[in-house]
PDB file of C-alpha atoms in Angstrom:
ATOM      1  CA  UNK A 896      59.412 109.796 116.938  1.00  0.00           C
ATOM      2  CA  UNK A 897      59.441 107.380 113.106  1.00  0.00           C
ATOM      3  CA  UNK A 898      62.637 109.212 111.711  1.00  0.00           C
ATOM      4  CA  UNK A 899      64.465 108.710 114.999  1.00  0.00           C
ATOM      5  CA  UNK A 900      63.071 104.878 114.763  1.00  0.00           C
ATOM      6  CA  UNK A 901      64.325 104.942 111.730  1.00  0.00           C
ATOM      7  CA  UNK A 902      67.653 106.128 111.968  1.00  0.00           C
ATOM      8  CA  UNK A 903      68.127 103.926 114.768  1.00  0.00           C
ATOM      9  CA  UNK A 904      67.683 101.185 112.655  1.00  0.00           C
ATOM     10  CA  UNK A 905      70.314 102.639 109.603  1.00  0.00           C
ATOM     11  CA  UNK A 906      72.967 102.800 112.755  1.00  0.00           C
ATOM     12  CA  UNK A 907      72.022  99.307 113.943  1.00  0.00           C
ATOM     13  CA  UNK A 908      72.366  97.586 110.218  1.00  0.00           C
ATOM     14  CA  UNK A 909      75.412  99.216 109.770  1.00  0.00           C
ATOM     15  CA  UNK A 910      78.192  96.687 109.838  1.00  0.00           C
ATOM     16  CA  UNK A 911      81.172  97.120 112.301  1.00  0.00           C
ATOM     17  CA  UNK A 912      83.802  98.452 109.879  1.00  0.00           C
ATOM     18  CA  UNK A 913      81.518 101.750 109.536  1.00  0.00           C
ATOM     19  CA  UNK A 914      80.518 101.827 113.393  1.00  0.00           C
ATOM     20  CA  UNK A 915      84.936 101.979 113.606  1.00  0.00           C
ATOM     21  CA  UNK A 916      85.066 104.234 111.401  1.00  0.00           C
ATOM     22  CA  UNK A 917      87.322 102.051 109.252  1.00  0.00           C
ATOM     23  CA  UNK A 918      89.786 101.973 111.784  1.00  0.00           C
ATOM     24  CA  UNK A 919      91.817  99.096 113.448  1.00  0.00           C
ATOM     25  CA  UNK A 920      94.188  98.541 115.345  1.00  0.00           C
ATOM     26  CA  UNK A 921      97.812  98.120 113.518  1.00  0.00           C
ATOM     27  CA  UNK A 922      98.630  94.426 114.473  1.00  0.00           C
ATOM     28  CA  UNK A 923      95.112  93.313 114.393  1.00  0.00           C
ATOM     29  CA  UNK A 924      94.963  94.036 110.790  1.00  0.00           C
ATOM     30  CA  UNK A 925      96.834  91.798 109.160  1.00  0.00           C
ATOM     31  CA  UNK A 926      97.663  88.814 111.138  1.00  0.00           C
ATOM     32  CA  UNK A 927      95.834  85.782 113.391  1.00  0.00           C
ATOM     33  CA  UNK A 928      94.767  87.028 116.837  1.00  0.00           C
ATOM     34  CA  UNK A 929      97.449  86.375 119.466  1.00  0.00           C
ATOM     35  CA  UNK A 930     100.157  86.503 117.066  1.00  0.00           C
ATOM     36  CA  UNK A 931     103.425  87.501 118.534  1.00  0.00           C
ATOM     37  CA  UNK A 932     105.678  90.343 116.665  1.00  0.00           C
ATOM     38  CA  UNK A 933     109.141  91.152 115.588  1.00  0.00           C
ATOM     39  CA  UNK A 934     111.045  93.582 114.119  1.00  0.00           C
ATOM     40  CA  UNK A 935     114.784  94.456 113.156  1.00  0.00           C
ATOM     41  CA  UNK A 936     115.990  98.295 112.687  1.00  0.00           C
ATOM     42  CA  UNK A 937     119.344  98.209 111.104  1.00  0.00           C
ATOM     43  CA  UNK A 938     121.884 100.595 112.129  1.00  0.00           C
ATOM     44  CA  UNK A 939     125.023  98.782 111.280  1.00  0.00           C
ATOM     45  CA  UNK A 940     126.510 100.646 108.625  1.00  0.00           C
ATOM     46  CA  UNK A 941     125.815  98.147 105.739  1.00  0.00           C
ATOM     47  CA  UNK A 942     122.847  96.022 104.042  1.00  0.00           C
ATOM     48  CA  UNK A 943     121.205  93.079 105.631  1.00  0.00           C
ATOM     49  CA  UNK A 944     119.556  90.017 105.324  1.00  0.00           C
ATOM     50  CA  UNK A 945     116.836  88.881 108.037  1.00  0.00           C
ATOM     51  CA  UNK A 946     114.993  85.343 107.598  1.00  0.00           C
ATOM     52  CA  UNK A 947     112.359  84.156 110.185  1.00  0.00           C
ATOM     53  CA  UNK A 948     110.288  81.491 109.309  1.00  0.00           C
ATOM     54  CA  UNK A 949     109.547  82.190 105.570  1.00  0.00           C
ATOM     55  CA  UNK A 950     109.653  85.449 106.224  1.00  0.00           C
ATOM     56  CA  UNK A 951     112.807  87.741 104.110  1.00  0.00           C
ATOM     57  CA  UNK A 952     113.848  91.291 104.388  1.00  0.00           C
ATOM     58  CA  UNK A 953     116.680  93.279 103.552  1.00  0.00           C
ATOM     59  CA  UNK A 954     117.718  96.317 105.166  1.00  0.00           C
ATOM     60  CA  UNK A 955     119.530  99.369 104.790  1.00  0.00           C
ATOM     61  CA  UNK A 956     121.644 100.661 107.371  1.00  0.00           C
ATOM     62  CA  UNK A 957     119.569 103.142 109.763  1.00  0.00           C
ATOM     63  CA  UNK A 958     116.354 100.836 107.783  1.00  0.00           C
ATOM     64  CA  UNK A 959     113.071  99.607 110.932  1.00  0.00           C
ATOM     65  CA  UNK A 960     111.657  96.701 109.278  1.00  0.00           C
ATOM     66  CA  UNK A 961     108.465  95.865 109.296  1.00  0.00           C
ATOM     67  CA  UNK A 962     106.869  93.924 111.835  1.00  0.00           C
ATOM     68  CA  UNK A 963     107.056  90.395 111.152  1.00  0.00           C
ATOM     69  CA  UNK A 964     103.933  87.980 112.834  1.00  0.00           C
ATOM     70  CA  UNK A 965     104.231  84.497 113.762  1.00  0.00           C
ATOM     71  CA  UNK A 966     102.487  81.890 116.849  1.00  0.00           C
ATOM     72  CA  UNK A 967     103.938  82.290 119.974  1.00  0.00           C
ATOM     73  CA  UNK A 968     106.979  79.731 121.165  1.00  0.00           C
ATOM     74  CA  UNK A 969     110.861  79.378 119.881  1.00  0.00           C
ATOM     75  CA  UNK A 970     111.659  80.315 117.273  1.00  0.00           C
ATOM     76  CA  UNK A 971     115.000  81.291 115.105  1.00  0.00           C
ATOM     77  CA  UNK A 972     115.518  84.803 113.302  1.00  0.00           C
ATOM     78  CA  UNK A 973     118.446  85.005 110.804  1.00  0.00           C
ATOM     79  CA  UNK A 974     121.270  88.387 109.880  1.00  0.00           C
ATOM     80  CA  UNK A 975     122.788  87.966 106.801  1.00  0.00           C
ATOM     81  CA  UNK A 976     123.122  84.018 107.982  1.00  0.00           C
ATOM     82  CA  UNK A 977     123.844  84.311 111.638  1.00  0.00           C
ATOM     83  CA  UNK A 978     120.986  82.708 113.875  1.00  0.00           C
ATOM     84  CA  UNK A 979     119.732  84.240 117.040  1.00  0.00           C
ATOM     85  CA  UNK A 980     117.189  82.432 119.334  1.00  0.00           C
ATOM     86  CA  UNK A 981     114.018  83.776 120.901  1.00  0.00           C
ATOM     87  CA  UNK A 982     111.130  82.487 121.882  1.00  0.00           C
ATOM     88  CA  UNK A 983     107.849  84.735 121.109  1.00  0.00           C
ATOM     89  CA  UNK A 984     105.069  85.432 123.792  1.00  0.00           C
ATOM     90  CA  UNK A 985     101.850  85.371 122.230  1.00  0.00           C
ATOM     91  CA  UNK A 986     100.525  89.058 121.835  1.00  0.00           C
ATOM     92  CA  UNK A 987     104.498  90.231 122.289  1.00  0.00           C
ATOM     93  CA  UNK A 988     105.859  93.225 120.142  1.00  0.00           C
ATOM     94  CA  UNK A 989     109.581  93.566 119.917  1.00  0.00           C
ATOM     95  CA  UNK A 990     111.550  95.815 118.102  1.00  0.00           C
ATOM     96  CA  UNK A 991     115.342  94.027 117.759  1.00  0.00           C
ATOM     97  CA  UNK A 992     118.692  96.982 117.077  1.00  0.00           C
ATOM     98  CA  UNK A 993     120.943  95.328 115.528  1.00  0.00           C
ATOM     99  CA  UNK A 994     124.377  96.927 115.766  1.00  0.00           C
ATOM    100  CA  UNK A 995     126.438  94.572 113.192  1.00  0.00           C
ATOM    101  CA  UNK A 996     127.469  91.901 115.655  1.00  0.00           C
ATOM    102  CA  UNK A 997     124.506  91.874 118.456  1.00  0.00           C
ATOM    103  CA  UNK A 998     120.490  92.603 118.844  1.00  0.00           C
ATOM    104  CA  UNK A 999     119.452  94.924 121.886  1.00  0.00           C
ATOM    105  CA  UNK A1000     115.515  94.029 122.242  1.00  0.00           C
ATOM    106  CA  UNK A1001     113.217  96.596 122.779  1.00  0.00           C
ATOM    107  CA  UNK A1002     109.590  96.086 124.473  1.00  0.00           C
ATOM    108  CA  UNK A1003     106.924  97.478 122.620  1.00  0.00           C
ATOM    109  CA  UNK A1004     103.118  97.129 123.105  1.00  0.00           C
ATOM    110  CA  UNK A1005     100.912  95.265 121.554  1.00  0.00           C
ATOM    111  CA  UNK A1006      98.281  99.226 120.343  1.00  0.00           C
ATOM    112  CA  UNK A1007      95.327  98.096 119.945  1.00  0.00           C
ATOM    113  CA  UNK A1008      93.149 101.398 120.243  1.00  0.00           C
ATOM    114  CA  UNK A1009      90.806 102.567 117.794  1.00  0.00           C
ATOM    115  CA  UNK A1010      90.955 105.682 118.940  1.00  0.00           C
ATOM    116  CA  UNK A1011      94.189 107.261 119.255  1.00  0.00           C
ATOM    117  CA  UNK A1012      97.614 107.328 117.685  1.00  0.00           C
ATOM    118  CA  UNK A1013     100.814 105.214 119.506  1.00  0.00           C
ATOM    119  CA  UNK A1014     103.976 107.258 119.047  1.00  0.00           C
ATOM    120  CA  UNK A1015     107.229 105.307 119.610  1.00  0.00           C
ATOM    121  CA  UNK A1016     110.589 106.978 119.746  1.00  0.00           C
ATOM    122  CA  UNK A1017     114.177 104.323 120.559  1.00  0.00           C
ATOM    123  CA  UNK A1018     116.951 106.862 120.813  1.00  0.00           C
ATOM    124  CA  UNK A1019     119.401 105.463 119.320  1.00  0.00           C
ATOM    125  CA  UNK A1020     122.335 107.882 119.785  1.00  0.00           C
ATOM    126  CA  UNK A1021     125.031 108.109 121.764  1.00  0.00           C
ATOM    127  CA  UNK A1022     123.188 110.775 124.345  1.00  0.00           C
ATOM    128  CA  UNK A1023     119.911 111.948 125.640  1.00  0.00           C
ATOM    129  CA  UNK A1024     117.414 112.915 123.565  1.00  0.00           C
ATOM    130  CA  UNK A1025     113.472 113.924 124.329  1.00  0.00           C
ATOM    131  CA  UNK A1026     110.440 114.396 121.321  1.00  0.00           C
ATOM    132  CA  UNK A1027     109.214 118.069 121.555  1.00  0.00           C
ATOM    133  CA  UNK A1028     106.291 119.838 119.499  1.00  0.00           C
ATOM    134  CA  UNK A1029     108.476 121.990 116.939  1.00  0.00           C
ATOM    135  CA  UNK A1030     108.041 125.323 118.835  1.00  0.00           C
ATOM    136  CA  UNK A1031     109.597 123.377 122.188  1.00  0.00           C
ATOM    137  CA  UNK A1032     106.421 124.228 124.551  1.00  0.00           C
ATOM    138  CA  UNK A1033     105.939 120.131 125.125  1.00  0.00           C
ATOM    139  CA  UNK A1034     107.884 117.672 126.002  1.00  0.00           C
ATOM    140  CA  UNK A1035     105.784 114.940 124.428  1.00  0.00           C
ATOM    141  CA  UNK A1036     107.741 111.760 124.903  1.00  0.00           C
ATOM    142  CA  UNK A1037     111.758 111.838 126.920  1.00  0.00           C
ATOM    143  CA  UNK A1038     114.121 112.956 127.836  1.00  0.00           C
ATOM    144  CA  UNK A1039     115.557 109.467 126.391  1.00  0.00           C
ATOM    145  CA  UNK A1040     118.774 107.884 127.285  1.00  0.00           C
ATOM    146  CA  UNK A1041     120.763 106.894 124.711  1.00  0.00           C
ATOM    147  CA  UNK A1042     119.461 103.024 123.582  1.00  0.00           C
ATOM    148  CA  UNK A1043     116.430 103.696 125.287  1.00  0.00           C
ATOM    149  CA  UNK A1044     112.858 103.558 124.123  1.00  0.00           C
ATOM    150  CA  UNK A1045     109.392 105.438 124.928  1.00  0.00           C
ATOM    151  CA  UNK A1046     106.709 105.367 123.617  1.00  0.00           C
ATOM    152  CA  UNK A1047     102.695 108.124 123.663  1.00  0.00           C
ATOM    153  CA  UNK A1048      99.033 107.258 122.635  1.00  0.00           C
ATOM    154  CA  UNK A1049      98.055 111.042 121.541  1.00  0.00           C
ATOM    155  CA  UNK A1050      94.510 112.078 119.456  1.00  0.00           C
ATOM    156  CA  UNK A1051      94.743 111.391 115.994  1.00  0.00           C
ATOM    157  CA  UNK A1052      96.273 115.660 114.778  1.00  0.00           C
ATOM    158  CA  UNK A1053      98.560 116.843 112.406  1.00  0.00           C
ATOM    159  CA  UNK A1054     101.298 117.484 114.509  1.00  0.00           C
ATOM    160  CA  UNK A1055     104.855 118.953 114.165  1.00  0.00           C
ATOM    161  CA  UNK A1056     107.816 117.660 116.017  1.00  0.00           C
ATOM    162  CA  UNK A1057     111.345 117.856 117.021  1.00  0.00           C
ATOM    163  CA  UNK A1058     113.878 116.066 118.554  1.00  0.00           C
ATOM    164  CA  UNK A1059     116.025 117.599 120.988  1.00  0.00           C
ATOM    165  CA  UNK A1060     119.409 116.349 121.882  1.00  0.00           C
ATOM    166  CA  UNK A1061     121.006 116.859 125.208  1.00  0.00           C
ATOM    167  CA  UNK A1062     123.549 118.822 123.529  1.00  0.00           C
ATOM    168  CA  UNK A1063     120.942 121.113 122.549  1.00  0.00           C
ATOM    169  CA  UNK A1064     120.720 120.871 118.943  1.00  0.00           C
ATOM    170  CA  UNK A1065     116.956 119.921 117.277  1.00  0.00           C
ATOM    171  CA  UNK A1066     116.510 117.949 114.470  1.00  0.00           C
ATOM    172  CA  UNK A1067     112.716 119.393 112.856  1.00  0.00           C
ATOM    173  CA  UNK A1068     110.395 116.165 111.860  1.00  0.00           C
ATOM    174  CA  UNK A1069     108.656 116.399 109.241  1.00  0.00           C
ATOM    175  CA  UNK A1070     104.732 117.303 110.111  1.00  0.00           C
ATOM    176  CA  UNK A1071     102.580 114.537 109.790  1.00  0.00           C
ATOM    177  CA  UNK A1072      98.944 113.580 109.906  1.00  0.00           C
ATOM    178  CA  UNK A1073      98.288 111.550 112.576  1.00  0.00           C
ATOM    179  CA  UNK A1074      95.766 108.315 112.463  1.00  0.00           C
ATOM    180  CA  UNK A1075      93.700 106.441 114.596  1.00  0.00           C
ATOM    181  CA  UNK A1076      94.779 102.886 115.182  1.00  0.00           C
ATOM    182  CA  UNK A1077      97.938 103.416 113.793  1.00  0.00           C
ATOM    183  CA  UNK A1078     101.848 103.539 115.292  1.00  0.00           C
ATOM    184  CA  UNK A1079     104.524 106.136 114.021  1.00  0.00           C
ATOM    185  CA  UNK A1080     108.193 105.279 114.894  1.00  0.00           C
ATOM    186  CA  UNK A1081     109.941 107.696 115.728  1.00  0.00           C
ATOM    187  CA  UNK A1082     114.405 106.812 114.953  1.00  0.00           C
ATOM    188  CA  UNK A1083     117.199 108.910 116.307  1.00  0.00           C
ATOM    189  CA  UNK A1084     120.461 106.771 114.857  1.00  0.00           C
ATOM    190  CA  UNK A1085     123.888 108.177 115.194  1.00  0.00           C
ATOM    191  CA  UNK A1086     125.075 109.340 111.405  1.00  0.00           C
ATOM    192  CA  UNK A1087     128.937 110.652 110.422  1.00  0.00           C
ATOM    193  CA  UNK A1088     127.512 114.091 110.405  1.00  0.00           C
ATOM    194  CA  UNK A1089     125.910 114.270 114.076  1.00  0.00           C
ATOM    195  CA  UNK A1090     122.823 112.021 115.303  1.00  0.00           C
ATOM    196  CA  UNK A1091     119.886 112.113 112.754  1.00  0.00           C
ATOM    197  CA  UNK A1092     115.873 111.596 112.957  1.00  0.00           C
ATOM    198  CA  UNK A1093     112.990 110.820 110.847  1.00  0.00           C
ATOM    199  CA  UNK A1094     109.287 109.838 111.875  1.00  0.00           C
ATOM    200  CA  UNK A1095     107.528 107.231 109.418  1.00  0.00           C
ATOM    201  CA  UNK A1096     104.655 105.073 109.621  1.00  0.00           C
ATOM    202  CA  UNK A1097     104.676 101.632 111.280  1.00  0.00           C
ATOM    203  CA  UNK A1098     103.325  98.781 108.988  1.00  0.00           C
ATOM    204  CA  UNK A1099     103.122  94.943 109.700  1.00  0.00           C
ATOM    205  CA  UNK A1100     103.923  92.518 107.125  1.00  0.00           C
ATOM    206  CA  UNK A1101     101.048  91.733 104.957  1.00  0.00           C
ATOM    207  CA  UNK A1102     102.641  88.922 102.924  1.00  0.00           C
ATOM    208  CA  UNK A1103     101.333  85.835 104.332  1.00  0.00           C
ATOM    209  CA  UNK A1104     104.629  83.012 104.737  1.00  0.00           C
TER     210      UNK A1104
END
């Protein structure tokens, strides 16, 4: 009985981060509470400069920027000096796809789970696409129509995935260990040799603007 009381006392005295196994929701790690988040994916085929408030990012073709955060309200985002006006709601999360002339908004999820990882897929190719396990046995996300996005929460495990296009082509993704409380992006983009796909961990910009 005395041993159990000692163990219970030790557990209660642990800091909160220990009880959470060191995992925090993606958006809670860097930004003030109730912030709005936005990032840009560049599919324009050329380097672009993104500016909002005091934030600055340079994005290569096919690159997804880090999420930038700000308080709710009206804001102006500039790409290569061209202004785009937005009104951000608190705890909103948006991904803006830039094609060289316009921005197409995808509404993302404010993900704060510490028990799961979140997979988000953007199908920016010209045909439907599905995210599957590498053996094709399980559909993870999709099929997604061209220009659409989808998501799925998944356990923190090591996974091997592929993107299958409507024409039957398979695009294998790098094997990854999904960490709880993290967000991972699957990008399916057009390319000179056909559609391309990659999986990468999503980040929130950490430098204070």
